[in-house]
Short mmCIF file of N, CA, C and O in Angstrom, two decimals:
data_model
loop_
_atom_site.label_atom_id
_atom_site.label_comp_id
_atom_site.label_asym_id
_atom_site.label_seq_id
_atom_site.Cartn_x
_atom_site.Cartn_y
_atom_site.Cartn_z
N MET A 1 21.03 103.97 122.39
CA MET A 1 21.91 104.85 123.00
C MET A 1 22.45 104.20 124.33
O MET A 1 21.65 103.85 125.10
N THR A 2 23.71 104.20 124.47
CA THR A 2 24.30 103.68 125.64
C THR A 2 24.99 104.88 126.40
O THR A 2 25.48 105.76 125.79
N ALA A 3 24.96 104.95 127.68
CA ALA A 3 25.58 105.95 128.52
C ALA A 3 25.99 105.46 129.73
O ALA A 3 25.26 104.59 130.38
N ARG A 4 27.15 105.81 130.28
CA ARG A 4 27.61 105.64 131.57
C ARG A 4 27.56 106.84 132.37
O ARG A 4 27.97 107.90 131.88
N THR A 5 26.99 106.82 133.62
CA THR A 5 26.94 108.11 134.47
C THR A 5 27.87 107.88 135.61
O THR A 5 28.08 106.80 136.11
N ALA A 6 28.46 108.98 135.99
CA ALA A 6 29.29 108.92 137.20
C ALA A 6 29.30 110.34 137.78
O ALA A 6 29.16 111.35 137.20
N ARG A 7 29.54 110.35 139.14
CA ARG A 7 29.71 111.58 139.77
C ARG A 7 31.33 111.80 139.81
O ARG A 7 32.00 111.06 140.40
N SER A 8 31.73 112.92 139.26
CA SER A 8 33.09 113.15 139.21
C SER A 8 33.61 114.11 140.34
O SER A 8 34.72 114.10 140.76
N GLN A 9 32.73 115.02 140.87
CA GLN A 9 33.05 115.89 141.89
C GLN A 9 31.85 116.27 142.62
O GLN A 9 30.65 116.03 142.22
N PRO A 10 31.94 116.78 143.82
CA PRO A 10 30.73 117.10 144.58
C PRO A 10 29.84 118.23 143.74
O PRO A 10 30.44 119.11 143.24
N PRO A 11 28.50 118.12 144.02
CA PRO A 11 27.63 119.10 143.22
C PRO A 11 27.99 120.44 143.97
O PRO A 11 28.37 120.68 145.01
N PRO A 12 27.63 121.55 143.08
CA PRO A 12 27.78 122.95 143.62
C PRO A 12 26.79 123.16 144.81
O PRO A 12 25.78 122.48 144.88
N SER A 13 27.16 124.04 145.65
CA SER A 13 26.32 124.22 146.83
C SER A 13 24.86 124.72 146.39
O SER A 13 24.73 125.54 145.43
N GLY A 14 23.88 124.18 147.09
CA GLY A 14 22.44 124.51 146.81
C GLY A 14 21.89 123.81 145.70
O GLY A 14 20.73 123.99 145.30
N SER A 15 22.52 122.91 145.06
CA SER A 15 22.02 122.10 143.96
C SER A 15 21.80 120.62 144.38
O SER A 15 22.60 120.18 145.22
N GLY A 16 20.98 119.99 143.75
CA GLY A 16 20.73 118.55 143.99
C GLY A 16 21.80 117.62 143.36
O GLY A 16 22.83 118.12 142.82
N PRO A 17 21.50 116.38 143.27
CA PRO A 17 22.35 115.44 142.62
C PRO A 17 22.48 115.75 141.10
O PRO A 17 21.44 116.20 140.51
N TYR A 18 23.54 115.47 140.53
CA TYR A 18 23.78 115.59 139.08
C TYR A 18 24.52 114.46 138.47
O TYR A 18 25.18 113.85 139.33
N PHE A 19 24.44 114.31 137.13
CA PHE A 19 25.18 113.17 136.55
C PHE A 19 26.02 113.72 135.41
O PHE A 19 25.62 114.71 134.73
N VAL A 20 27.15 113.18 135.17
CA VAL A 20 28.02 113.51 134.11
C VAL A 20 28.02 112.33 133.14
O VAL A 20 28.29 111.22 133.51
N LEU A 21 27.75 112.74 131.85
CA LEU A 21 27.65 111.59 130.77
C LEU A 21 29.02 111.23 130.34
O LEU A 21 29.79 112.21 130.06
N ARG A 22 29.38 110.07 130.27
CA ARG A 22 30.70 109.59 129.65
C ARG A 22 30.36 108.54 128.69
O ARG A 22 29.55 107.79 128.96
N ASP A 23 31.34 108.38 127.78
CA ASP A 23 31.25 107.26 126.75
C ASP A 23 29.82 107.15 126.15
O ASP A 23 29.24 106.16 126.09
N VAL A 24 29.39 108.33 125.58
CA VAL A 24 28.06 108.40 125.04
C VAL A 24 28.13 107.94 123.47
O VAL A 24 28.94 108.57 122.79
N ASN A 25 27.29 107.02 123.12
CA ASN A 25 27.29 106.58 121.74
C ASN A 25 25.89 107.10 121.19
O ASN A 25 24.95 106.46 121.47
N LEU A 26 25.80 108.16 120.46
CA LEU A 26 24.59 108.58 120.04
C LEU A 26 24.27 108.10 118.57
O LEU A 26 23.16 108.02 118.30
N VAL A 27 25.26 107.78 117.88
CA VAL A 27 25.05 107.22 116.51
C VAL A 27 25.21 105.73 116.62
O VAL A 27 26.21 105.21 117.11
N ASP A 28 24.22 104.99 116.01
CA ASP A 28 24.38 103.49 116.05
C ASP A 28 25.38 103.01 114.96
O ASP A 28 25.86 103.81 114.22
N GLU A 29 25.70 101.79 114.97
CA GLU A 29 26.80 101.30 114.05
C GLU A 29 26.36 101.42 112.62
O GLU A 29 27.09 101.76 111.67
N PHE A 30 24.93 101.23 112.27
CA PHE A 30 24.61 101.40 110.87
C PHE A 30 24.71 102.83 110.39
O PHE A 30 25.17 103.10 109.31
N GLN A 31 24.35 103.82 111.31
CA GLN A 31 24.42 105.25 110.94
C GLN A 31 25.99 105.63 110.76
O GLN A 31 26.35 106.36 109.82
N ARG A 32 26.75 105.19 111.70
CA ARG A 32 28.23 105.46 111.60
C ARG A 32 28.87 104.97 110.27
O ARG A 32 29.57 105.56 109.64
N SER A 33 28.49 103.68 109.99
CA SER A 33 28.94 103.08 108.72
C SER A 33 28.55 103.90 107.52
O SER A 33 29.17 104.09 106.45
N TRP A 34 27.19 104.35 107.58
CA TRP A 34 26.74 105.13 106.41
C TRP A 34 27.45 106.50 106.30
O TRP A 34 27.77 106.99 105.27
N LEU A 35 27.68 107.13 107.48
CA LEU A 35 28.49 108.35 107.45
C LEU A 35 29.80 108.17 106.90
O LEU A 35 30.39 109.01 106.09
N ARG A 36 30.51 107.10 107.32
CA ARG A 36 31.89 106.80 106.89
C ARG A 36 31.90 106.54 105.42
O ARG A 36 32.79 106.84 104.61
N ALA A 37 30.82 105.90 104.83
CA ALA A 37 30.70 105.67 103.48
C ALA A 37 30.56 106.84 102.63
O ALA A 37 31.11 107.02 101.60
N GLN A 38 29.83 107.86 103.19
CA GLN A 38 29.62 109.21 102.49
C GLN A 38 30.80 110.08 102.61
O GLN A 38 31.06 110.84 101.70
N LEU A 39 31.55 110.06 103.83
CA LEU A 39 32.46 111.05 104.14
C LEU A 39 33.90 110.49 104.11
O LEU A 39 34.91 111.29 104.18
N GLY A 40 34.07 109.14 104.01
CA GLY A 40 35.40 108.59 103.94
C GLY A 40 35.72 107.93 105.24
O GLY A 40 35.40 108.37 106.28
N PRO A 41 36.58 106.89 105.17
CA PRO A 41 36.85 106.07 106.40
C PRO A 41 37.75 106.75 107.45
O PRO A 41 37.80 106.41 108.57
N GLU A 42 38.43 107.88 106.91
CA GLU A 42 39.28 108.56 107.86
C GLU A 42 38.65 109.62 108.72
O GLU A 42 39.30 110.27 109.52
N THR A 43 37.33 109.75 108.52
CA THR A 43 36.63 110.79 109.27
C THR A 43 36.57 110.36 110.79
O THR A 43 36.27 109.30 111.06
N ASP A 44 36.81 111.22 111.66
CA ASP A 44 36.84 111.10 113.07
C ASP A 44 35.55 110.74 113.67
O ASP A 44 34.61 111.51 113.55
N ALA A 45 35.42 109.57 114.30
CA ALA A 45 34.22 109.09 114.80
C ALA A 45 33.70 110.02 116.09
O ALA A 45 32.51 110.31 116.18
N ALA A 46 34.67 110.49 116.88
CA ALA A 46 34.26 111.44 117.88
C ALA A 46 33.72 112.72 117.36
O ALA A 46 32.71 113.30 118.05
N ASP A 47 34.21 113.35 116.34
CA ASP A 47 33.65 114.55 115.74
C ASP A 47 32.30 114.25 115.20
O ASP A 47 31.42 115.14 115.38
N LEU A 48 32.08 113.10 114.57
CA LEU A 48 30.75 112.85 114.03
C LEU A 48 29.68 112.70 115.25
O LEU A 48 28.60 113.13 115.15
N GLU A 49 30.17 112.00 116.38
CA GLU A 49 29.24 111.88 117.59
C GLU A 49 28.88 113.33 118.00
O GLU A 49 27.73 113.63 118.38
N ALA A 50 29.85 114.24 118.21
CA ALA A 50 29.62 115.53 118.66
C ALA A 50 28.59 116.28 117.76
O ALA A 50 27.81 116.99 118.17
N ARG A 51 28.76 116.21 116.53
CA ARG A 51 28.00 116.91 115.47
C ARG A 51 26.59 116.25 115.60
O ARG A 51 25.59 117.03 115.52
N TYR A 52 26.43 114.90 115.69
CA TYR A 52 25.14 114.35 115.86
C TYR A 52 24.42 114.80 117.04
O TYR A 52 23.24 115.00 117.09
N PHE A 53 25.20 114.90 118.21
CA PHE A 53 24.46 115.40 119.44
C PHE A 53 23.94 116.72 119.22
O PHE A 53 22.88 117.08 119.77
N ARG A 54 24.63 117.60 118.46
CA ARG A 54 24.15 118.97 118.26
C ARG A 54 23.09 119.07 117.18
O ARG A 54 22.16 119.75 117.33
N LEU A 55 23.24 118.34 116.07
CA LEU A 55 22.33 118.41 114.95
C LEU A 55 21.16 117.43 114.94
O LEU A 55 20.14 117.67 114.34
N ARG A 56 21.23 116.26 115.61
CA ARG A 56 20.18 115.31 115.71
C ARG A 56 19.76 114.57 114.42
O ARG A 56 18.72 114.07 114.17
N SER A 57 20.71 114.61 113.38
CA SER A 57 20.37 113.98 112.13
C SER A 57 21.66 113.63 111.43
O SER A 57 22.61 114.45 111.36
N VAL A 58 21.80 112.37 110.94
CA VAL A 58 23.02 111.95 110.25
C VAL A 58 23.15 112.66 108.81
O VAL A 58 24.19 113.05 108.50
N ARG A 59 22.10 113.03 108.32
CA ARG A 59 22.13 113.75 106.96
C ARG A 59 22.63 115.11 107.25
O ARG A 59 23.53 115.54 106.53
N ALA A 60 22.17 115.76 108.39
CA ALA A 60 22.74 117.11 108.62
C ALA A 60 24.15 117.11 108.99
O ALA A 60 25.00 117.97 108.62
N VAL A 61 24.62 115.99 109.74
CA VAL A 61 26.04 115.83 110.01
C VAL A 61 26.87 115.73 108.72
O VAL A 61 27.82 116.48 108.50
N ALA A 62 26.43 114.96 107.85
CA ALA A 62 27.09 114.62 106.55
C ALA A 62 27.24 116.06 105.71
O ALA A 62 28.30 116.32 105.11
N LEU A 63 26.06 116.75 105.68
CA LEU A 63 25.91 117.95 104.90
C LEU A 63 26.86 119.03 105.61
O LEU A 63 27.48 119.79 104.85
N GLU A 64 26.99 119.04 106.90
CA GLU A 64 27.86 120.08 107.49
C GLU A 64 29.22 119.74 107.18
O GLU A 64 30.10 120.64 106.96
N VAL A 65 29.63 118.48 107.28
CA VAL A 65 31.01 118.16 107.02
C VAL A 65 31.45 118.45 105.54
O VAL A 65 32.51 119.08 105.28
N LEU A 66 30.56 118.13 104.59
CA LEU A 66 30.82 118.46 103.20
C LEU A 66 30.77 119.94 102.99
O LEU A 66 31.70 120.48 102.17
N GLY A 67 29.95 120.67 103.68
CA GLY A 67 30.02 122.15 103.57
C GLY A 67 31.27 122.69 104.04
O GLY A 67 31.78 123.60 103.38
N GLU A 68 31.79 122.14 105.10
CA GLU A 68 33.10 122.57 105.65
C GLU A 68 34.21 122.36 104.61
O GLU A 68 35.11 123.15 104.41
N ARG A 69 34.18 121.20 104.05
CA ARG A 69 35.15 120.88 102.97
C ARG A 69 35.10 121.75 101.81
O ARG A 69 36.10 122.17 101.23
N ARG A 70 33.86 122.07 101.39
CA ARG A 70 33.69 122.98 100.33
C ARG A 70 34.21 124.35 100.67
O ARG A 70 34.84 125.01 99.81
N ALA A 71 33.88 124.85 101.84
CA ALA A 71 34.33 126.17 102.28
C ALA A 71 35.86 126.21 102.37
O ALA A 71 36.44 127.28 101.99
N LYS A 72 36.48 125.12 102.69
CA LYS A 72 37.97 125.10 102.77
C LYS A 72 38.57 125.16 101.42
O LYS A 72 39.50 125.90 101.24
N LEU A 73 37.94 124.52 100.39
CA LEU A 73 38.38 124.59 99.04
C LEU A 73 38.14 126.03 98.58
O LEU A 73 39.06 126.59 97.80
N LEU A 74 37.19 126.62 98.88
CA LEU A 74 36.85 127.99 98.42
C LEU A 74 37.73 129.01 98.99
O LEU A 74 37.97 130.07 98.48
N GLY A 75 38.19 128.80 100.17
CA GLY A 75 39.05 129.62 100.90
C GLY A 75 40.45 129.72 100.27
O GLY A 75 41.20 130.80 100.48
N ASP A 76 40.87 128.82 99.53
CA ASP A 76 42.18 128.75 99.01
C ASP A 76 42.11 128.90 97.39
O ASP A 76 40.96 128.64 96.88
N PRO A 77 43.12 129.39 96.86
CA PRO A 77 43.08 129.47 95.31
C PRO A 77 42.68 128.10 94.71
O PRO A 77 43.30 127.11 95.09
N LEU A 78 41.81 128.04 93.68
CA LEU A 78 41.41 126.85 93.03
C LEU A 78 42.44 126.40 92.05
O LEU A 78 42.55 125.16 91.67
N LYS A 79 43.19 127.33 91.54
CA LYS A 79 44.18 126.90 90.42
C LYS A 79 45.48 127.68 90.76
O LYS A 79 45.50 128.97 90.85
N VAL A 80 46.58 126.94 90.81
CA VAL A 80 47.87 127.49 90.97
C VAL A 80 48.77 126.92 89.94
O VAL A 80 48.87 125.74 89.68
N THR A 81 49.58 127.88 89.31
CA THR A 81 50.49 127.43 88.31
C THR A 81 51.84 128.12 88.52
O THR A 81 51.93 129.25 88.68
N VAL A 82 52.85 127.24 88.57
CA VAL A 82 54.27 127.63 88.63
C VAL A 82 54.82 127.28 87.25
O VAL A 82 54.88 126.19 86.89
N ASP A 83 55.19 128.34 86.45
CA ASP A 83 55.53 128.17 85.05
C ASP A 83 56.73 127.06 84.86
O ASP A 83 57.72 127.17 85.54
N GLY A 84 56.36 126.09 84.17
CA GLY A 84 57.41 125.06 83.76
C GLY A 84 57.60 124.04 84.90
O GLY A 84 58.34 123.12 84.64
N VAL A 85 57.00 124.22 86.09
CA VAL A 85 57.14 123.25 87.18
C VAL A 85 55.90 122.48 87.43
O VAL A 85 55.90 121.20 87.33
N VAL A 86 54.84 123.06 87.89
CA VAL A 86 53.57 122.37 88.32
C VAL A 86 52.39 123.22 88.14
O VAL A 86 52.45 124.50 88.17
N THR A 87 51.25 122.60 87.85
CA THR A 87 50.00 123.24 87.77
C THR A 87 48.99 122.45 88.69
O THR A 87 49.01 121.22 88.59
N MET A 88 48.37 123.15 89.63
CA MET A 88 47.48 122.40 90.49
C MET A 88 46.06 123.02 90.32
O MET A 88 45.99 124.19 90.37
N ASP A 89 45.15 122.12 89.91
CA ASP A 89 43.74 122.64 89.65
C ASP A 89 42.82 121.84 90.58
O ASP A 89 42.72 120.69 90.46
N LEU A 90 42.19 122.68 91.42
CA LEU A 90 41.22 121.96 92.42
C LEU A 90 39.74 122.25 92.08
O LEU A 90 38.83 121.96 92.87
N GLN A 91 39.42 122.71 90.80
CA GLN A 91 38.12 122.96 90.39
C GLN A 91 37.30 121.77 90.35
O GLN A 91 36.16 121.69 90.60
N GLU A 92 37.80 120.67 89.91
CA GLU A 92 37.08 119.43 89.81
C GLU A 92 36.76 118.81 91.19
O GLU A 92 35.72 118.18 91.38
N ASN A 93 37.72 119.08 92.08
CA ASN A 93 37.36 118.59 93.54
C ASN A 93 36.21 119.35 93.93
O ASN A 93 35.28 118.88 94.63
N LEU A 94 36.22 120.74 93.74
CA LEU A 94 35.04 121.52 94.25
C LEU A 94 33.69 121.08 93.50
O LEU A 94 32.66 120.95 94.25
N ARG A 95 33.71 120.79 92.25
CA ARG A 95 32.57 120.33 91.58
C ARG A 95 32.12 119.04 92.15
O ARG A 95 30.91 118.70 92.29
N GLY A 96 33.09 118.11 92.50
CA GLY A 96 32.72 116.86 93.03
C GLY A 96 32.03 116.95 94.34
O GLY A 96 31.04 116.30 94.67
N ILE A 97 32.51 117.78 95.14
CA ILE A 97 31.89 118.04 96.48
C ILE A 97 30.52 118.63 96.30
O ILE A 97 29.69 118.26 97.07
N GLU A 98 30.34 119.56 95.48
CA GLU A 98 29.02 120.17 95.28
C GLU A 98 28.02 119.08 94.63
O GLU A 98 26.89 119.01 95.07
N ARG A 99 28.53 118.17 93.74
CA ARG A 99 27.73 117.07 93.31
C ARG A 99 27.28 116.08 94.49
O ARG A 99 26.18 115.70 94.62
N GLN A 100 28.26 115.88 95.43
CA GLN A 100 27.98 115.00 96.46
C GLN A 100 27.00 115.59 97.51
O GLN A 100 26.12 115.03 98.02
N ILE A 101 27.10 116.94 97.67
CA ILE A 101 26.06 117.56 98.54
C ILE A 101 24.71 117.50 97.95
O ILE A 101 23.72 117.28 98.70
N GLU A 102 24.64 117.76 96.69
CA GLU A 102 23.26 117.65 95.96
C GLU A 102 22.78 116.28 96.01
O GLU A 102 21.55 116.04 96.29
N GLN A 103 23.57 115.23 95.81
CA GLN A 103 23.14 113.88 95.87
C GLN A 103 22.64 113.49 97.37
O GLN A 103 21.77 112.82 97.60
N MET A 104 23.41 114.05 98.35
CA MET A 104 23.13 113.80 99.76
C MET A 104 21.77 114.31 100.16
O MET A 104 21.01 113.79 100.89
N ARG A 105 21.38 115.40 99.53
CA ARG A 105 20.04 116.08 99.79
C ARG A 105 18.94 115.25 99.18
O ARG A 105 17.78 115.32 99.68
N GLN A 106 19.21 114.41 98.21
CA GLN A 106 18.15 113.69 97.51
C GLN A 106 17.99 112.28 97.96
O GLN A 106 16.96 111.72 97.86
N THR A 107 19.10 111.68 98.51
CA THR A 107 19.08 110.30 98.90
C THR A 107 18.52 110.13 100.34
O THR A 107 18.75 111.02 101.19
N PRO A 108 17.90 109.11 100.62
CA PRO A 108 17.39 108.93 102.07
C PRO A 108 18.53 108.56 103.01
O PRO A 108 19.53 107.92 102.62
N ALA A 109 18.43 109.02 104.15
CA ALA A 109 19.42 108.80 105.22
C ALA A 109 18.96 107.77 106.15
O ALA A 109 17.77 107.38 106.25
N PRO A 110 19.83 107.06 106.92
CA PRO A 110 19.39 105.94 107.70
C PRO A 110 18.57 106.35 108.87
O PRO A 110 17.97 105.50 109.55
N ASP A 111 18.45 107.57 109.29
CA ASP A 111 17.74 107.89 110.49
C ASP A 111 16.40 108.44 110.05
O ASP A 111 15.68 109.14 110.84
N GLY A 112 15.88 108.21 108.86
CA GLY A 112 14.56 108.62 108.40
C GLY A 112 14.54 110.02 107.80
O GLY A 112 15.53 110.62 107.60
N PRO A 113 13.25 110.45 107.59
CA PRO A 113 13.15 111.72 106.93
C PRO A 113 13.49 112.83 107.89
O PRO A 113 13.38 112.78 108.97
N ASP A 114 14.08 113.95 107.22
CA ASP A 114 14.43 115.19 107.95
C ASP A 114 13.20 115.94 108.23
O ASP A 114 12.11 115.64 107.73
N GLU A 115 13.31 116.93 109.05
CA GLU A 115 12.21 117.76 109.51
C GLU A 115 11.58 118.44 108.29
O GLU A 115 10.43 118.63 108.19
N GLU A 116 12.37 118.95 107.33
CA GLU A 116 11.81 119.71 106.14
C GLU A 116 11.07 118.77 105.25
O GLU A 116 10.28 119.19 104.52
N ASP A 117 11.38 117.47 105.27
CA ASP A 117 10.66 116.50 104.38
C ASP A 117 9.32 116.10 104.98
O ASP A 117 8.41 115.70 104.21
N GLU A 118 9.06 116.32 106.31
CA GLU A 118 7.91 115.89 106.87
C GLU A 118 6.59 116.80 106.43
O GLU A 118 5.56 116.32 106.37
N GLY A 119 6.86 117.99 105.98
CA GLY A 119 5.83 118.94 105.61
C GLY A 119 5.28 118.56 104.25
O GLY A 119 4.28 119.11 103.77
N ASP A 120 5.98 117.73 103.50
CA ASP A 120 5.54 117.26 102.18
C ASP A 120 4.42 116.34 102.12
O ASP A 120 3.69 116.20 101.10
N ASP A 121 4.15 115.62 103.21
CA ASP A 121 3.05 114.68 103.23
C ASP A 121 1.71 115.37 103.35
O ASP A 121 1.59 116.22 104.24
N VAL A 122 0.84 115.02 102.44
CA VAL A 122 -0.43 115.58 102.46
C VAL A 122 -1.49 114.56 102.52
O VAL A 122 -1.41 113.57 101.86
N MET A 123 -2.50 114.80 103.39
CA MET A 123 -3.59 113.70 103.60
C MET A 123 -4.83 114.44 102.92
O MET A 123 -5.14 115.43 103.25
N GLY A 124 -5.34 113.63 102.02
CA GLY A 124 -6.58 113.96 101.37
C GLY A 124 -7.86 113.37 101.99
O GLY A 124 -7.86 112.28 102.48
N VAL A 125 -8.93 114.17 101.99
CA VAL A 125 -10.16 113.71 102.60
C VAL A 125 -11.24 113.84 101.66
O VAL A 125 -11.38 114.81 100.92
N THR A 126 -11.96 112.70 101.41
CA THR A 126 -13.05 112.77 100.40
C THR A 126 -14.32 112.34 101.08
O THR A 126 -14.40 111.44 101.83
N TRP A 127 -15.46 112.96 100.79
CA TRP A 127 -16.76 112.63 101.29
C TRP A 127 -17.47 111.83 100.24
O TRP A 127 -17.52 112.22 99.05
N LEU A 128 -18.02 110.66 100.78
CA LEU A 128 -18.72 109.83 99.88
C LEU A 128 -20.23 110.24 100.02
O LEU A 128 -20.80 110.18 101.13
N VAL A 129 -20.79 110.64 98.84
CA VAL A 129 -22.23 111.04 98.83
C VAL A 129 -22.97 110.07 97.91
O VAL A 129 -22.53 109.82 96.66
N PRO A 130 -24.10 109.44 98.32
CA PRO A 130 -24.87 108.61 97.42
C PRO A 130 -25.33 109.36 96.25
O PRO A 130 -25.66 110.57 96.27
N ALA A 131 -25.45 108.75 95.06
CA ALA A 131 -25.97 109.36 93.84
C ALA A 131 -27.47 109.65 93.99
O ALA A 131 -27.83 110.76 93.45
N ARG A 132 -28.20 108.94 94.60
CA ARG A 132 -29.67 109.16 94.86
C ARG A 132 -29.89 109.17 96.35
O ARG A 132 -29.26 108.38 97.09
N ARG A 133 -30.84 109.99 96.69
CA ARG A 133 -31.29 110.02 98.11
C ARG A 133 -32.48 109.04 98.22
O ARG A 133 -33.49 109.15 97.38
N TYR A 134 -32.34 108.26 99.16
CA TYR A 134 -33.46 107.32 99.38
C TYR A 134 -34.28 107.87 100.53
O TYR A 134 -33.71 108.34 101.58
N ARG A 135 -35.58 107.59 100.66
CA ARG A 135 -36.47 107.94 101.76
C ARG A 135 -36.86 106.77 102.49
O ARG A 135 -37.15 105.76 102.22
#
């Protein structure tokens, strides 16, 4: 993570020194390229950075963006027909986004396991006991 700090104005009265973060890169280049591969190259990098700052997971960022795209499709009619002129059907687009969301939940993300995946690890303990007791 790289950050540049600067004082832009005097601190409010009664407070000590403070810093303003500028040009913060929270997502490294590998994570950014993974997000763009999942969401498309036209996705805004600044929007991805802001979402990552809030969510702290590239998988969560991708799922949130895909969820918004799904909600936008559901907000509009999925099928529009103008008799003899045009028919527009977005149902396959909706199914495609839903498949992509499901696939995203199952594939590993570049920033490691999510918080809900960590509870799945179970450690087993076994006691070794000799078959005969020796005196």
